[in-house]
mmCIF file of N, CA and C in Angstrom:
data_model
loop_
_atom_site.group_PDB
_atom_site.id
_atom_site.type_symbol
_atom_site.label_atom_id
_atom_site.label_comp_id
_atom_site.label_asym_id
_atom_site.label_seq_id
_atom_site.Cartn_x
_atom_site.Cartn_y
_atom_site.Cartn_z
ATOM 1 N N MET A 153 -25.708 -1.252 31.302
ATOM 2 C CA MET A 153 -24.373 -0.588 30.971
ATOM 3 C C MET A 153 -24.163 -0.661 29.447
ATOM 4 N N SER A 154 -24.042 0.320 28.664
ATOM 5 C CA SER A 154 -23.646 0.169 27.312
ATOM 6 C C SER A 154 -22.203 0.029 27.154
ATOM 7 N N GLN A 155 -21.896 -0.732 26.104
ATOM 8 C CA GLN A 155 -20.503 -0.936 25.777
ATOM 9 C C GLN A 155 -19.957 -0.034 24.685
ATOM 10 N N SER A 156 -18.843 0.643 24.830
ATOM 11 C CA SER A 156 -18.285 1.457 23.883
ATOM 12 C C SER A 156 -17.728 0.585 22.833
ATOM 13 N N PRO A 157 -17.722 1.067 21.606
ATOM 14 C CA PRO A 157 -17.106 0.359 20.536
ATOM 15 C C PRO A 157 -15.656 0.074 20.729
ATOM 16 N N PRO A 158 -15.098 -1.065 20.178
ATOM 17 C CA PRO A 158 -13.624 -1.230 20.582
ATOM 18 C C PRO A 158 -12.712 -0.305 19.758
ATOM 19 N N THR A 159 -11.643 0.031 20.380
ATOM 20 C CA THR A 159 -10.646 1.009 19.520
ATOM 21 C C THR A 159 -9.962 0.171 18.538
ATOM 22 N N ILE A 160 -9.824 0.702 17.391
ATOM 23 C CA ILE A 160 -9.204 0.027 16.309
ATOM 24 C C ILE A 160 -7.950 0.741 15.825
ATOM 25 N N THR A 161 -6.909 -0.031 15.668
ATOM 26 C CA THR A 161 -5.757 0.638 15.180
ATOM 27 C C THR A 161 -5.511 0.082 13.614
ATOM 28 N N ARG A 162 -4.935 0.862 12.801
ATOM 29 C CA ARG A 162 -4.756 0.523 11.397
ATOM 30 C C ARG A 162 -3.603 1.067 10.927
ATOM 31 N N LEU A 163 -2.648 0.357 10.188
ATOM 32 C CA LEU A 163 -1.534 0.898 9.522
ATOM 33 C C LEU A 163 -2.053 1.592 8.381
ATOM 34 N N LEU A 164 -1.809 2.925 8.036
ATOM 35 C CA LEU A 164 -2.377 3.563 6.850
ATOM 36 C C LEU A 164 -1.450 3.315 5.688
ATOM 37 N N PRO A 165 -1.931 3.422 4.344
ATOM 38 C CA PRO A 165 -1.181 3.026 3.374
ATOM 39 C C PRO A 165 -0.311 4.401 2.816
ATOM 40 N N TRP A 166 0.060 5.207 3.685
ATOM 41 C CA TRP A 166 0.985 6.308 3.232
ATOM 42 C C TRP A 166 1.719 6.672 4.566
ATOM 43 N N THR A 167 2.785 7.466 4.161
ATOM 44 C CA THR A 167 3.615 7.851 5.430
ATOM 45 C C THR A 167 3.682 9.341 5.432
ATOM 46 N N THR A 168 4.446 9.933 6.403
ATOM 47 C CA THR A 168 4.530 11.329 6.511
ATOM 48 C C THR A 168 5.519 11.791 5.657
ATOM 49 N N PRO A 169 5.705 13.099 5.331
ATOM 50 C CA PRO A 169 6.649 13.450 4.396
ATOM 51 C C PRO A 169 8.113 13.044 4.785
ATOM 52 N N GLU A 170 8.320 12.787 6.059
ATOM 53 C CA GLU A 170 9.516 12.366 6.601
ATOM 54 C C GLU A 170 9.733 10.940 6.432
ATOM 55 N N GLY A 171 8.708 10.127 5.928
ATOM 56 C CA GLY A 171 8.701 8.732 5.708
ATOM 57 C C GLY A 171 8.311 7.957 6.880
ATOM 58 N N LYS A 172 7.757 8.572 7.849
ATOM 59 C CA LYS A 172 7.285 7.815 9.140
ATOM 60 C C LYS A 172 5.857 7.192 8.984
ATOM 61 N N THR A 173 5.809 6.139 9.645
ATOM 62 C CA THR A 173 4.510 5.250 9.582
ATOM 63 C C THR A 173 3.241 6.139 9.952
ATOM 64 N N CYS A 174 2.190 6.085 9.393
ATOM 65 C CA CYS A 174 0.912 6.687 9.886
ATOM 66 C C CYS A 174 0.001 5.538 10.188
ATOM 67 N N ILE A 175 -0.615 5.841 11.449
ATOM 68 C CA ILE A 175 -1.590 4.855 12.131
ATOM 69 C C ILE A 175 -2.777 5.433 12.504
ATOM 70 N N LEU A 176 -3.877 4.851 12.128
ATOM 71 C CA LEU A 176 -5.217 5.293 12.387
ATOM 72 C C LEU A 176 -5.685 4.625 13.695
ATOM 73 N N VAL A 177 -6.046 5.495 14.624
ATOM 74 C CA VAL A 177 -6.642 4.952 15.881
ATOM 75 C C VAL A 177 -8.024 5.452 15.998
ATOM 76 N N SER A 178 -9.053 4.578 15.934
ATOM 77 C CA SER A 178 -10.412 4.926 15.760
ATOM 78 C C SER A 178 -11.353 4.047 16.587
ATOM 79 N N ASP A 179 -12.525 4.728 17.034
ATOM 80 C CA ASP A 179 -13.519 3.849 17.511
ATOM 81 C C ASP A 179 -14.713 3.769 16.604
ATOM 82 N N GLY A 180 -14.474 4.291 15.456
ATOM 83 C CA GLY A 180 -15.526 4.287 14.383
ATOM 84 C C GLY A 180 -15.550 2.950 13.602
ATOM 85 N N GLY A 181 -14.795 2.121 13.846
ATOM 86 C CA GLY A 181 -14.736 0.753 13.154
ATOM 87 C C GLY A 181 -14.235 0.926 11.759
ATOM 88 N N PRO A 182 -14.311 -0.134 10.935
ATOM 89 C CA PRO A 182 -13.736 -0.186 9.620
ATOM 90 C C PRO A 182 -14.672 0.693 8.704
ATOM 91 N N GLN A 183 -15.690 1.096 9.249
ATOM 92 C CA GLN A 183 -16.746 1.964 8.203
ATOM 93 C C GLN A 183 -16.501 3.456 8.422
ATOM 94 N N GLY A 184 -15.416 3.906 9.158
ATOM 95 C CA GLY A 184 -15.134 5.308 9.280
ATOM 96 C C GLY A 184 -14.758 6.027 8.112
ATOM 97 N N GLY A 185 -14.576 7.256 8.159
ATOM 98 C CA GLY A 185 -14.206 8.089 6.787
ATOM 99 C C GLY A 185 -12.777 7.790 6.471
ATOM 100 N N PHE A 186 -11.877 7.861 7.554
ATOM 101 C CA PHE A 186 -10.399 7.620 7.266
ATOM 102 C C PHE A 186 -10.074 6.184 6.764
ATOM 103 N N SER A 187 -10.916 5.202 7.341
ATOM 104 C CA SER A 187 -10.925 3.828 6.872
ATOM 105 C C SER A 187 -11.188 3.651 5.338
ATOM 106 N N PHE A 188 -12.363 4.411 5.071
ATOM 107 C CA PHE A 188 -12.824 4.419 3.705
ATOM 108 C C PHE A 188 -11.706 4.926 2.670
ATOM 109 N N LEU A 189 -11.104 6.052 3.227
ATOM 110 C CA LEU A 189 -10.168 6.814 2.368
ATOM 111 C C LEU A 189 -8.938 5.830 2.249
ATOM 112 N N ALA A 190 -8.562 5.131 3.331
ATOM 113 C CA ALA A 190 -7.431 4.257 3.167
ATOM 114 C C ALA A 190 -7.559 3.127 2.287
ATOM 115 N N ASP A 191 -8.882 2.533 2.301
ATOM 116 C CA ASP A 191 -9.162 1.420 1.459
ATOM 117 C C ASP A 191 -9.004 1.937 -0.019
ATOM 118 N N ARG A 192 -9.589 3.190 -0.406
ATOM 119 C CA ARG A 192 -9.488 3.731 -1.714
ATOM 120 C C ARG A 192 -8.062 3.848 -2.108
ATOM 121 N N PHE A 193 -7.230 4.433 -1.151
ATOM 122 C CA PHE A 193 -5.868 4.719 -1.407
ATOM 123 C C PHE A 193 -5.118 3.412 -1.682
ATOM 124 N N GLU A 194 -5.409 2.360 -0.916
ATOM 125 C CA GLU A 194 -4.863 1.097 -1.130
ATOM 126 C C GLU A 194 -5.173 0.495 -2.518
ATOM 127 N N ALA A 195 -6.452 0.729 -2.894
ATOM 128 C CA ALA A 195 -6.953 0.191 -4.136
ATOM 129 C C ALA A 195 -6.087 0.895 -5.300
ATOM 130 N N VAL A 196 -5.882 2.123 -5.205
ATOM 131 C CA VAL A 196 -5.221 2.855 -6.198
ATOM 132 C C VAL A 196 -3.716 2.418 -6.404
ATOM 133 N N GLN A 197 -3.212 2.246 -5.029
ATOM 134 C CA GLN A 197 -1.651 1.845 -5.056
ATOM 135 C C GLN A 197 -1.620 0.318 -5.659
ATOM 136 N N LEU A 198 -2.474 -0.451 -5.567
ATOM 137 C CA LEU A 198 -2.394 -1.876 -6.032
ATOM 138 C C LEU A 198 -2.743 -1.759 -7.583
ATOM 139 N N GLU A 199 -3.630 -0.770 -8.051
ATOM 140 C CA GLU A 199 -3.850 -0.698 -9.478
ATOM 141 C C GLU A 199 -2.608 -0.202 -10.126
ATOM 142 N N MET A 200 -1.895 0.858 -9.483
ATOM 143 C CA MET A 200 -0.767 1.352 -10.150
ATOM 144 C C MET A 200 0.411 0.325 -10.087
ATOM 145 N N ALA A 201 0.411 -0.550 -9.121
ATOM 146 C CA ALA A 201 1.466 -1.586 -9.133
ATOM 147 C C ALA A 201 1.223 -2.472 -10.300
ATOM 148 N N LEU A 202 -0.004 -2.899 -10.593
ATOM 149 C CA LEU A 202 -0.231 -3.682 -11.720
ATOM 150 C C LEU A 202 0.202 -3.276 -13.088
ATOM 151 N N GLY A 203 -0.151 -1.822 -13.139
ATOM 152 C CA GLY A 203 0.223 -1.197 -14.336
ATOM 153 C C GLY A 203 1.830 -0.973 -14.514
ATOM 154 N N LEU A 204 2.519 -0.922 -13.384
ATOM 155 C CA LEU A 204 3.811 -0.842 -13.411
ATOM 156 C C LEU A 204 4.560 -2.354 -13.748
ATOM 157 N N ILE A 205 3.920 -3.223 -13.210
ATOM 158 C CA ILE A 205 4.393 -4.705 -13.686
ATOM 159 C C ILE A 205 4.181 -4.938 -15.065
ATOM 160 N N GLU A 206 3.064 -4.487 -15.583
ATOM 161 C CA GLU A 206 2.911 -4.676 -17.104
ATOM 162 C C GLU A 206 4.009 -3.754 -17.970
ATOM 163 N N HIS A 207 4.202 -2.536 -17.508
ATOM 164 C CA HIS A 207 5.159 -1.814 -18.074
ATOM 165 C C HIS A 207 6.619 -2.275 -18.110
ATOM 166 N N ALA A 208 6.867 -2.981 -16.866
ATOM 167 C CA ALA A 208 8.199 -3.616 -16.706
ATOM 168 C C ALA A 208 8.334 -4.747 -17.663
ATOM 169 N N ALA A 209 7.307 -5.598 -17.717
ATOM 170 C CA ALA A 209 7.324 -6.738 -18.753
ATOM 171 C C ALA A 209 7.713 -6.302 -20.240
ATOM 172 N N ASP A 210 6.971 -5.218 -20.595
ATOM 173 C CA ASP A 210 7.350 -4.533 -21.922
ATOM 174 C C ASP A 210 8.732 -4.062 -22.023
ATOM 175 N N LEU A 211 9.168 -3.395 -21.045
ATOM 176 C CA LEU A 211 10.424 -2.747 -21.076
ATOM 177 C C LEU A 211 11.649 -3.811 -20.969
ATOM 178 N N LEU A 212 11.373 -4.779 -20.289
ATOM 179 C CA LEU A 212 12.370 -5.853 -20.115
ATOM 180 C C LEU A 212 12.467 -6.770 -21.462
ATOM 181 N N ALA A 213 11.329 -6.819 -22.111
ATOM 182 C CA ALA A 213 11.313 -7.504 -23.370
ATOM 183 C C ALA A 213 11.943 -6.715 -24.506
ATOM 184 N N ASP A 214 12.152 -5.354 -24.311
ATOM 185 C CA ASP A 214 12.619 -4.538 -25.386
ATOM 186 C C ASP A 214 14.086 -4.549 -25.295
ATOM 187 N N SER A 215 14.899 -5.101 -26.315
ATOM 188 C CA SER A 215 16.453 -5.295 -26.254
ATOM 189 C C SER A 215 17.024 -3.781 -26.386
ATOM 190 N N ARG A 216 16.174 -2.808 -26.861
ATOM 191 C CA ARG A 216 16.684 -1.518 -26.861
ATOM 192 C C ARG A 216 16.590 -0.598 -25.794
ATOM 193 N N ALA A 217 16.151 -1.213 -24.703
ATOM 194 C CA ALA A 217 15.941 -0.377 -23.340
ATOM 195 C C ALA A 217 17.232 0.024 -22.927
ATOM 196 N N THR A 218 17.262 1.254 -22.503
ATOM 197 C CA THR A 218 18.700 1.827 -22.033
ATOM 198 C C THR A 218 18.941 1.478 -20.574
ATOM 199 N N ASP A 219 20.172 1.575 -20.232
ATOM 200 C CA ASP A 219 20.473 1.436 -18.664
ATOM 201 C C ASP A 219 19.761 2.505 -17.947
ATOM 202 N N ARG A 220 19.606 3.711 -18.359
ATOM 203 C CA ARG A 220 18.904 4.691 -17.751
ATOM 204 C C ARG A 220 17.367 4.300 -17.569
ATOM 205 N N GLU A 221 16.686 3.867 -18.679
ATOM 206 C CA GLU A 221 15.419 3.399 -18.469
ATOM 207 C C GLU A 221 15.106 2.334 -17.496
ATOM 208 N N LEU A 222 16.187 1.280 -17.565
ATOM 209 C CA LEU A 222 16.073 0.107 -16.616
ATOM 210 C C LEU A 222 16.278 0.577 -15.129
ATOM 211 N N ARG A 223 17.178 1.440 -14.913
ATOM 212 C CA ARG A 223 17.550 2.041 -13.695
ATOM 213 C C ARG A 223 16.107 2.755 -13.106
ATOM 214 N N PHE A 224 15.662 3.558 -13.860
ATOM 215 C CA PHE A 224 14.313 4.359 -13.556
ATOM 216 C C PHE A 224 13.299 3.232 -13.120
ATOM 217 N N LEU A 225 13.180 2.279 -14.021
ATOM 218 C CA LEU A 225 12.166 1.205 -13.772
ATOM 219 C C LEU A 225 12.417 0.550 -12.289
ATOM 220 N N CYS A 226 13.613 0.222 -12.094
ATOM 221 C CA CYS A 226 14.091 -0.338 -10.792
ATOM 222 C C CYS A 226 13.638 0.437 -9.588
ATOM 223 N N CYS A 227 13.910 1.825 -9.786
ATOM 224 C CA CYS A 227 13.504 2.762 -8.754
ATOM 225 C C CYS A 227 12.009 2.675 -8.446
ATOM 226 N N GLN A 228 11.289 2.681 -9.595
ATOM 227 C CA GLN A 228 9.810 2.785 -9.484
ATOM 228 C C GLN A 228 9.265 1.476 -8.838
ATOM 229 N N LEU A 229 9.946 0.265 -9.294
ATOM 230 C CA LEU A 229 9.521 -0.947 -8.843
ATOM 231 C C LEU A 229 9.779 -0.948 -7.381
ATOM 232 N N ARG A 230 10.842 -0.525 -6.775
ATOM 233 C CA ARG A 230 11.255 -0.575 -5.424
ATOM 234 C C ARG A 230 10.161 0.329 -4.660
ATOM 235 N N ALA A 231 9.806 1.422 -5.034
ATOM 236 C CA ALA A 231 8.791 2.294 -4.467
ATOM 237 C C ALA A 231 7.446 1.616 -4.347
ATOM 238 N N THR A 232 7.129 1.098 -5.509
ATOM 239 C CA THR A 232 5.857 0.399 -5.556
ATOM 240 C C THR A 232 5.846 -0.942 -4.566
ATOM 241 N N LEU A 233 6.977 -1.617 -4.584
ATOM 242 C CA LEU A 233 7.044 -2.785 -3.597
ATOM 243 C C LEU A 233 6.980 -2.315 -2.140
ATOM 244 N N VAL A 234 7.380 -1.261 -1.938
ATOM 245 C CA VAL A 234 7.364 -0.695 -0.413
ATOM 246 C C VAL A 234 5.837 -0.347 -0.236
ATOM 247 N N ASP A 235 5.016 0.320 -1.146
ATOM 248 C CA ASP A 235 3.715 0.578 -0.906
ATOM 249 C C ASP A 235 2.905 -0.802 -0.807
ATOM 250 N N VAL A 236 3.091 -1.746 -1.731
ATOM 251 C CA VAL A 236 2.375 -2.976 -1.721
ATOM 252 C C VAL A 236 2.626 -3.848 -0.443
ATOM 253 N N HIS A 237 3.935 -3.753 0.120
ATOM 254 C CA HIS A 237 4.292 -4.392 1.304
ATOM 255 C C HIS A 237 3.408 -3.772 2.438
ATOM 256 N N ARG A 238 3.408 -2.498 2.468
ATOM 257 C CA ARG A 238 2.594 -1.761 3.515
ATOM 258 C C ARG A 238 1.160 -2.107 3.528
ATOM 259 N N VAL A 239 0.555 -2.262 2.384
ATOM 260 C CA VAL A 239 -0.792 -2.676 1.986
ATOM 261 C C VAL A 239 -0.948 -4.061 2.694
ATOM 262 N N ALA A 240 -0.029 -4.905 2.318
ATOM 263 C CA ALA A 240 -0.127 -6.331 2.891
ATOM 264 C C ALA A 240 -0.012 -6.487 4.346
ATOM 265 N N VAL A 241 0.798 -5.716 4.932
ATOM 266 C CA VAL A 241 1.026 -5.665 6.446
ATOM 267 C C VAL A 241 -0.176 -5.128 6.953
ATOM 268 N N SER A 242 -0.750 -4.127 6.493
ATOM 269 C CA SER A 242 -1.964 -3.494 6.991
ATOM 270 C C SER A 242 -3.079 -4.461 6.996
ATOM 271 N N ARG A 243 -3.332 -5.125 5.846
ATOM 272 C CA ARG A 243 -4.401 -6.132 5.776
ATOM 273 C C ARG A 243 -4.261 -7.267 6.657
ATOM 274 N N GLY A 244 -3.015 -7.774 6.672
ATOM 275 C CA GLY A 244 -2.730 -8.854 7.500
ATOM 276 C C GLY A 244 -3.026 -8.596 9.021
ATOM 277 N N GLU A 245 -2.670 -7.293 9.644
ATOM 278 C CA GLU A 245 -2.922 -6.949 10.936
ATOM 279 C C GLU A 245 -4.463 -6.985 11.201
ATOM 280 N N ARG A 246 -5.234 -6.765 10.162
ATOM 281 C CA ARG A 246 -6.658 -6.688 10.219
ATOM 282 C C ARG A 246 -7.435 -7.991 10.266
ATOM 283 N N LEU A 247 -6.614 -9.013 9.816
ATOM 284 C CA LEU A 247 -7.298 -10.452 9.641
ATOM 285 C C LEU A 247 -7.509 -10.970 11.081
ATOM 286 N N PRO A 248 -8.610 -11.711 11.248
ATOM 287 C CA PRO A 248 -8.830 -12.297 12.540
ATOM 288 C C PRO A 248 -7.642 -13.311 12.872
ATOM 289 N N VAL A 249 -7.451 -13.396 14.085
ATOM 290 C CA VAL A 249 -6.354 -14.357 14.471
ATOM 291 C C VAL A 249 -6.992 -15.896 14.354
ATOM 292 N N ALA A 250 -6.223 -16.652 13.667
ATOM 293 C CA ALA A 250 -6.631 -18.127 13.662
ATOM 294 C C ALA A 250 -6.319 -18.764 14.874
ATOM 295 N N THR A 251 -7.267 -19.637 15.358
ATOM 296 C CA THR A 251 -6.982 -20.394 16.567
ATOM 297 C C THR A 251 -6.744 -21.853 16.256
ATOM 298 N N GLY A 252 -5.851 -22.332 16.918
ATOM 299 C CA GLY A 252 -5.534 -23.797 16.624
ATOM 300 C C GLY A 252 -6.512 -24.692 17.208
ATOM 301 N N GLN A 253 -6.676 -25.837 16.574
ATOM 302 C CA GLN A 253 -7.730 -26.851 17.134
ATOM 303 C C GLN A 253 -7.017 -27.993 17.953
#
């Protein structure tokens, strides 16, 4: 009797236009097409977050930064933090469960 591959669920690093969570349910394993796409999307999100962190450091060091610029920066940092949190949760859900000794 052959065993079918286990069904895998994964929190995707994007949401619907309405802001709802997207979940991948697959029996293709972590090597499937959507998993590859999600991995690439996560990598881009994390690279963009790093760029924003660097920009924030520069802007915060500039005593001439306006309230409007700082407010826009805060909005962008919040959006990026939401993305990075989603990536962290998704990756955490895919970690093997540690067993106590």
